[in-house]
Short mmCIF file of C-alpha atoms in Angstrom, two decimals:
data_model
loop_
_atom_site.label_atom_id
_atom_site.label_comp_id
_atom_site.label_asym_id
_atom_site.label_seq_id
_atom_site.Cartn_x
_atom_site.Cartn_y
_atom_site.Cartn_z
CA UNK Z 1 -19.23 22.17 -24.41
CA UNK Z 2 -16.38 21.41 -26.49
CA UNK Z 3 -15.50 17.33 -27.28
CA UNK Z 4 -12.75 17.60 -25.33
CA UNK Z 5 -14.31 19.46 -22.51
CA UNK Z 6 -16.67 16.69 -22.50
CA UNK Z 7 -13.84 14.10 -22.68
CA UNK Z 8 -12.24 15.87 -19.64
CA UNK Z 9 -15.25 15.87 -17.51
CA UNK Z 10 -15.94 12.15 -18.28
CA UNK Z 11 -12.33 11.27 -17.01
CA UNK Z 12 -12.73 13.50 -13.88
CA UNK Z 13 -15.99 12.05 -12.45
CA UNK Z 14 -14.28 8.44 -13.09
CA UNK Z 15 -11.65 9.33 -11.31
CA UNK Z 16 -13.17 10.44 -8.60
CA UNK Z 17 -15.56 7.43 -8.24
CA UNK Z 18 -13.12 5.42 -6.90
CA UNK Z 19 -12.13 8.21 -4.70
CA UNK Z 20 -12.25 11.92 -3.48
CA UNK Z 21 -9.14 13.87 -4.33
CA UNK Z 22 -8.01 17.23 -4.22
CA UNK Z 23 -6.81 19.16 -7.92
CA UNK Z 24 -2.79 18.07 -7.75
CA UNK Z 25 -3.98 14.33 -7.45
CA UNK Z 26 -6.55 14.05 -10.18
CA UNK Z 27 -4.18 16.34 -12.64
CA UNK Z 28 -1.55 13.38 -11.54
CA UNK Z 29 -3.76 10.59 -12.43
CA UNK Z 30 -4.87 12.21 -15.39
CA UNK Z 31 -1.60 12.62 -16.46
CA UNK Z 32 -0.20 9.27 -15.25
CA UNK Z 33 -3.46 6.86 -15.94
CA UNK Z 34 -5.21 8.71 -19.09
CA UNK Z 35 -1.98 9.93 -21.07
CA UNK Z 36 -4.66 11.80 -23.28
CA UNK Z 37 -3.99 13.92 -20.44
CA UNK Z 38 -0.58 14.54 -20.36
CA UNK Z 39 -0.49 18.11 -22.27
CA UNK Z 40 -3.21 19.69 -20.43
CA UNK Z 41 -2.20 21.96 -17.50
CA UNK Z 42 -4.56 23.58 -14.26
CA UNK Z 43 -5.61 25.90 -16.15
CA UNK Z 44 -7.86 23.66 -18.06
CA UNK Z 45 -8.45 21.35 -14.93
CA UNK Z 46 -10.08 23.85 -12.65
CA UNK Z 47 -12.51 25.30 -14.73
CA UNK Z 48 -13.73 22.17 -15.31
CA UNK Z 49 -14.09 21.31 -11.59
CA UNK Z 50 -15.66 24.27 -11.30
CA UNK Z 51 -18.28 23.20 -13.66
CA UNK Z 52 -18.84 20.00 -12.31
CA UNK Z 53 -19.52 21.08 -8.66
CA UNK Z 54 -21.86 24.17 -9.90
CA UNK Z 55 -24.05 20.86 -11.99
CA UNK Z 56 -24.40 19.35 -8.34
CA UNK Z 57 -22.00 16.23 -9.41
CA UNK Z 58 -18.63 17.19 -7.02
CA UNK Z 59 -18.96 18.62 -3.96
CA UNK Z 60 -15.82 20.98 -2.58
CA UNK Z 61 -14.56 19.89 1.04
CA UNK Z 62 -11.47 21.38 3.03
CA UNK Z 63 -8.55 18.76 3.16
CA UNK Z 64 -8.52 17.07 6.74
CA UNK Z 65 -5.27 15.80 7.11
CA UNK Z 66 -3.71 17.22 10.18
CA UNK Z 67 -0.44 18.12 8.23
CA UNK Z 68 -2.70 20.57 5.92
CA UNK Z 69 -4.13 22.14 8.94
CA UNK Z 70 -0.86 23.07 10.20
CA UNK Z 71 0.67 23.87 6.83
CA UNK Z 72 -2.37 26.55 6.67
CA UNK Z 73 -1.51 27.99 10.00
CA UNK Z 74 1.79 28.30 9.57
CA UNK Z 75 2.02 29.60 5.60
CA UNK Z 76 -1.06 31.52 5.87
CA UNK Z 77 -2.37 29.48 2.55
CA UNK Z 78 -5.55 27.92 2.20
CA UNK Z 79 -5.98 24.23 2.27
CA UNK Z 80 -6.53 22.02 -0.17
CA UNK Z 81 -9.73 21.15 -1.51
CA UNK Z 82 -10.68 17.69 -1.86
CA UNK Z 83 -13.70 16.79 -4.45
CA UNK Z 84 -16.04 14.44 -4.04
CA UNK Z 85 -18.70 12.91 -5.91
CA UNK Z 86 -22.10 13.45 -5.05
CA UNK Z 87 -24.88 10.97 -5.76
CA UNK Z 88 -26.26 12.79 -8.44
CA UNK Z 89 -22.86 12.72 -9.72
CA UNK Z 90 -22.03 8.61 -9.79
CA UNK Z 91 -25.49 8.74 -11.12
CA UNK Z 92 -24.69 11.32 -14.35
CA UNK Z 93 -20.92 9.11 -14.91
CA UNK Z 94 -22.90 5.67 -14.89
CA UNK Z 95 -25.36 7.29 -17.95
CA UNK Z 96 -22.66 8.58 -19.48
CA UNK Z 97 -20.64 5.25 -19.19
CA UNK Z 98 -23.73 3.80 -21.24
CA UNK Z 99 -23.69 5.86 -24.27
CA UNK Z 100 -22.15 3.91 -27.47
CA UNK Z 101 -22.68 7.03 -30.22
CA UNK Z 102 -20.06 7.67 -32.67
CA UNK Z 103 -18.11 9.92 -30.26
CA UNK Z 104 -17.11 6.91 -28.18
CA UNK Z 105 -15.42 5.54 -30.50
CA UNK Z 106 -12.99 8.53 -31.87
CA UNK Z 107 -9.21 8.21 -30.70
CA UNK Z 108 -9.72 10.39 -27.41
CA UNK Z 109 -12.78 9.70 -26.32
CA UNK Z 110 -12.34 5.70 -26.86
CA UNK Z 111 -8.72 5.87 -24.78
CA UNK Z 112 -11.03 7.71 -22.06
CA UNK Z 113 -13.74 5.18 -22.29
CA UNK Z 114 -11.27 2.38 -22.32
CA UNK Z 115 -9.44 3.31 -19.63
CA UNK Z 116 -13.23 2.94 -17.41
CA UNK Z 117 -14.13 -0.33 -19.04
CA UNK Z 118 -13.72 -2.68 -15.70
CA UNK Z 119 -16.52 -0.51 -14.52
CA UNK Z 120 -18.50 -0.84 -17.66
CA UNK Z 121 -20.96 -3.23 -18.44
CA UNK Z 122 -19.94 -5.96 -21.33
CA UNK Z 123 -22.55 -5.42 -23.87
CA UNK Z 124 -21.91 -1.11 -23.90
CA UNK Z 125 -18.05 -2.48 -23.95
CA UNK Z 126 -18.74 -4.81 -26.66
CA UNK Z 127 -20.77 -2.23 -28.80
CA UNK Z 128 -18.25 0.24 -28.38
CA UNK Z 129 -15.06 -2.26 -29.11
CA UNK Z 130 -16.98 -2.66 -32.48
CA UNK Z 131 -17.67 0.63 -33.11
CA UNK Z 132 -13.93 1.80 -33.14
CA UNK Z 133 -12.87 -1.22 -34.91
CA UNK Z 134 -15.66 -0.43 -37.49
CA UNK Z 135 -14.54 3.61 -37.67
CA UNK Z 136 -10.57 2.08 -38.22
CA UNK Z 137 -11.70 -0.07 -41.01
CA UNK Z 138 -13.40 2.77 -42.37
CA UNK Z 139 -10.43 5.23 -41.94
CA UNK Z 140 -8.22 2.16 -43.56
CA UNK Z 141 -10.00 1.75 -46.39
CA UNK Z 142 -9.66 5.32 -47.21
CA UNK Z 143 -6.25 5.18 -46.52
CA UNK Z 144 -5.20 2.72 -48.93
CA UNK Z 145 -7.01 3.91 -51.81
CA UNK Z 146 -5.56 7.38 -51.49
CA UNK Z 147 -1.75 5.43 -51.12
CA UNK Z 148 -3.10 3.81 -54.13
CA UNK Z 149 -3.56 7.16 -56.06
CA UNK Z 150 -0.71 9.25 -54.93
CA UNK Z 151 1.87 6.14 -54.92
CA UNK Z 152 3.86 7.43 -57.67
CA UNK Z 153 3.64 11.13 -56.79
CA UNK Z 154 5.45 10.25 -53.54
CA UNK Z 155 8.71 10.93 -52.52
CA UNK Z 156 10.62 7.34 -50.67
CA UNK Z 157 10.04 9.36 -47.25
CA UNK Z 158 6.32 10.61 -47.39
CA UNK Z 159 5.89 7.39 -48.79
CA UNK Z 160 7.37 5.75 -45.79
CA UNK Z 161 5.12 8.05 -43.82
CA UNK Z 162 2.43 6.68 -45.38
CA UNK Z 163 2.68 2.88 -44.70
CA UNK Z 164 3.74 3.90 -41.19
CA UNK Z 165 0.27 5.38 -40.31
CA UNK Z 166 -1.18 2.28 -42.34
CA UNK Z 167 0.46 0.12 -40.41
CA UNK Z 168 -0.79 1.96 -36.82
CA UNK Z 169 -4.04 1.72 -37.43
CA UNK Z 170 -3.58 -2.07 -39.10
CA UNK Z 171 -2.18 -3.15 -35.72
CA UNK Z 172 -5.51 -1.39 -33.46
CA UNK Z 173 -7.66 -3.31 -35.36
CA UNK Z 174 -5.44 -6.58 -34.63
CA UNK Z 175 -6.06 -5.38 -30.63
CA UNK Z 176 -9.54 -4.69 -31.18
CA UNK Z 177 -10.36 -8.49 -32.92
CA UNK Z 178 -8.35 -9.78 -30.08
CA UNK Z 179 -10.12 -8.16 -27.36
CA UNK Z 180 -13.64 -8.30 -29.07
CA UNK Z 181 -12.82 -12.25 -29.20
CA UNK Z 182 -11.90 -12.61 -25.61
CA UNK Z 183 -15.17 -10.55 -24.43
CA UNK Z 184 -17.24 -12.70 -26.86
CA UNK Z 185 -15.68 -15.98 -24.80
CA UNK Z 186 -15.69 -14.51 -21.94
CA UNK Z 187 -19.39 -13.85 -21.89
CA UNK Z 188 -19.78 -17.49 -23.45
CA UNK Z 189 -18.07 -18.73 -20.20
CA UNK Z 190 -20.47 -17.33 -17.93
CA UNK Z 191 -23.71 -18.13 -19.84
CA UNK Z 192 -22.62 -22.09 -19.78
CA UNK Z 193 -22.98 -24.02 -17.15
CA UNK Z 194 -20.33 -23.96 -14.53
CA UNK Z 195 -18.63 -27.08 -13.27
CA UNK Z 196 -16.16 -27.22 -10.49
CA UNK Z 197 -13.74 -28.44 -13.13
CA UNK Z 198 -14.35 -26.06 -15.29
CA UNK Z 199 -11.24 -24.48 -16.04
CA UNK Z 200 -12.17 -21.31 -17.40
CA UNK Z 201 -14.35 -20.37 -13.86
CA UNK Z 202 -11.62 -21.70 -12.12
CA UNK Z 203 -9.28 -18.88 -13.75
CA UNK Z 204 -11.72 -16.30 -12.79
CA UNK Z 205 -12.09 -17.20 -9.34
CA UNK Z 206 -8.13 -17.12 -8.99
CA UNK Z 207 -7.39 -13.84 -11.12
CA UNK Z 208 -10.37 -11.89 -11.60
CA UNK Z 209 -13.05 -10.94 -13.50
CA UNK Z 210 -11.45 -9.11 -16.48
CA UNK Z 211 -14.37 -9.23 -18.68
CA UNK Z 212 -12.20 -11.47 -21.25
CA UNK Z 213 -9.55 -9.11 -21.50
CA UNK Z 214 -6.60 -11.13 -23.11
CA UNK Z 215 -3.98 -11.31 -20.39
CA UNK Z 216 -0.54 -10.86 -22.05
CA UNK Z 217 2.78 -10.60 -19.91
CA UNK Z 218 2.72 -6.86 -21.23
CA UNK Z 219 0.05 -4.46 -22.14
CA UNK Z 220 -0.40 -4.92 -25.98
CA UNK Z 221 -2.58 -1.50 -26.28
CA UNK Z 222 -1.66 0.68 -29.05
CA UNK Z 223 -1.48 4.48 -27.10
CA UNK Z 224 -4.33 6.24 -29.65
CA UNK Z 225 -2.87 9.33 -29.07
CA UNK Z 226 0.55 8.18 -30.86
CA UNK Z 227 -1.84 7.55 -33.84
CA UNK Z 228 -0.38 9.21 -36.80
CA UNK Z 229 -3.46 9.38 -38.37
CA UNK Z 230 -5.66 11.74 -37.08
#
C-alpha cells in the first residue's frame, strides 16, 4: 500500500465513524474537511472503498431514501450505495488513531491525523504534536544552513523563495508550541483539583472539551499542503 493509499484509507474510515455515507458524500467531505483531498478524483476513491469493505471494515448497503427508490425506477440506474463501518472496522481506525511513528508526523499524514484529533486521545495527540514540531526543526535547521551556503549564488528572487519557505515552516512550529502549550495546560487542568470556582472547569463545562486547543476568533492552522517545502 502506497503512503498515500494509506493516508486515504485512514481519512475514509474517520469519516465514516461519525456516519454512513454513500461515495459523492465522503469525496465531498474529503474534499471540503481534509483539503489534502482536494486533487483526488473517484477514480482513486472507489478503489479504495473497495478495499476497505473486501478487509471486513465497510459494509455496502442500498440507499433507503424513498427519493432514490423512485429515482431507480424511473432512470433505470442503480441506487446509491451507502458505506458503513463495521465493528471490526471502528476497531482497525481506533489502532490506527494510536500509532505515533514517523509517518504521522509528515505534512499529509499529520493534516489527516489532525483533522481526527477531537477523537484522539491527549497523550497519542501530544506525542504526535511533538513529533512534527521535532521533524520541522529538523527540516529548518537544514534549511538555513543550505541558505547559508548558497546565499551569494542566489539570484534576489530564488532568494526570496528561499526565506519564503523559511518563513512557512518558522510559523508551524509557532502553531505547534502554541498548541503543545495549551494541551500541556489543558491536561494540568484536569489532573488538579476542581473547584466550583474554578475558572478553567467552568470554561469547559460552557464550551467544550477541546483538549486545550487555543481558541482564536479564526483558525490560526497553517494548511500543510501550501507548504513550500516539501
Amino acid at each position: 500500500m502506497s503512503r498515500r493509499s494509506g493516508i486515504l484509507e485512514f481519512a475514509v474510515l474517520g469519516l465514516l465513524r461519525e456516519a454512513p455515507m454513500h461515495g459523492y458524500e465522503l469525496r465531498k467531505r474529503l474534499n471540503t474537511s481534509l483539503g489534502i483531498f482536494r486533487a483526488f478524483s473517484y477514480g482513486t476513491l472507489y478503489p479504495c472503498l473497495k478495499t476497505l469493505v473486501a478487509n471486513g471494515w465497510l459494509i455496502e448497503e442500498p440507499g433507503s431514501a424513498p427519493e432514490d427508490a423512485l429515482a431507480t425506477t424511473l432512470s433505470g440506474r442503480r441506487a446509491k450505495i451507502v458505506y458503513r463501518l463495521t465493528a471490526e472496522g471502528k476497531e482497525h481506525f481506533e489502532e490506527l488513531l494510536s500509532h505515533t511513528g514517523p509517518d504521522s508526523w509528515e505534512d499529509e499524514h499529520f493534516a489527516a491525523r489532525f483533522a481526527f484529533f477531537g477523537q484522539t486521545e491527549r497523550e497519542v495527540r501530544m506525542r504526535v504534536l511533538e513529533g512534527r514540531r521535532s521533524r520541522l526543526e529538523e527540516r529548518l535547521e537544514k534549511m538555513r544552513a543550505s541558505l547559508a551556503r548558497t546565499r551569494e549564488r542566489l539570484d534576489d528572487y530564488t532568494l526570496e523563495l528561499q526565506r519564503h519557505g523559511m518563513e512557512s515552516v518558522e510559523r508551524e512550529v509557532r502553531w505547534l508550541n502554541e498548541l503543545i502549550e495549551s494541551e500541556r495546560a489543558g491536561r494540568d487542568r484536569r489532573s488538579g483539583p476542581e473547584t466550583p470556582e474554578d475558572p478553567a472547569r467552568q470554561d469547559d463545562r460552557t464550551s467544550g472539551n477541546t483538549g486545550g486547543l487555543p481558541r482564536h476568533g479564526g483558525s490560526t492552522r497553517p494548511d500543510p499542503s501550501d507548504d513550500t517545502t516539501k
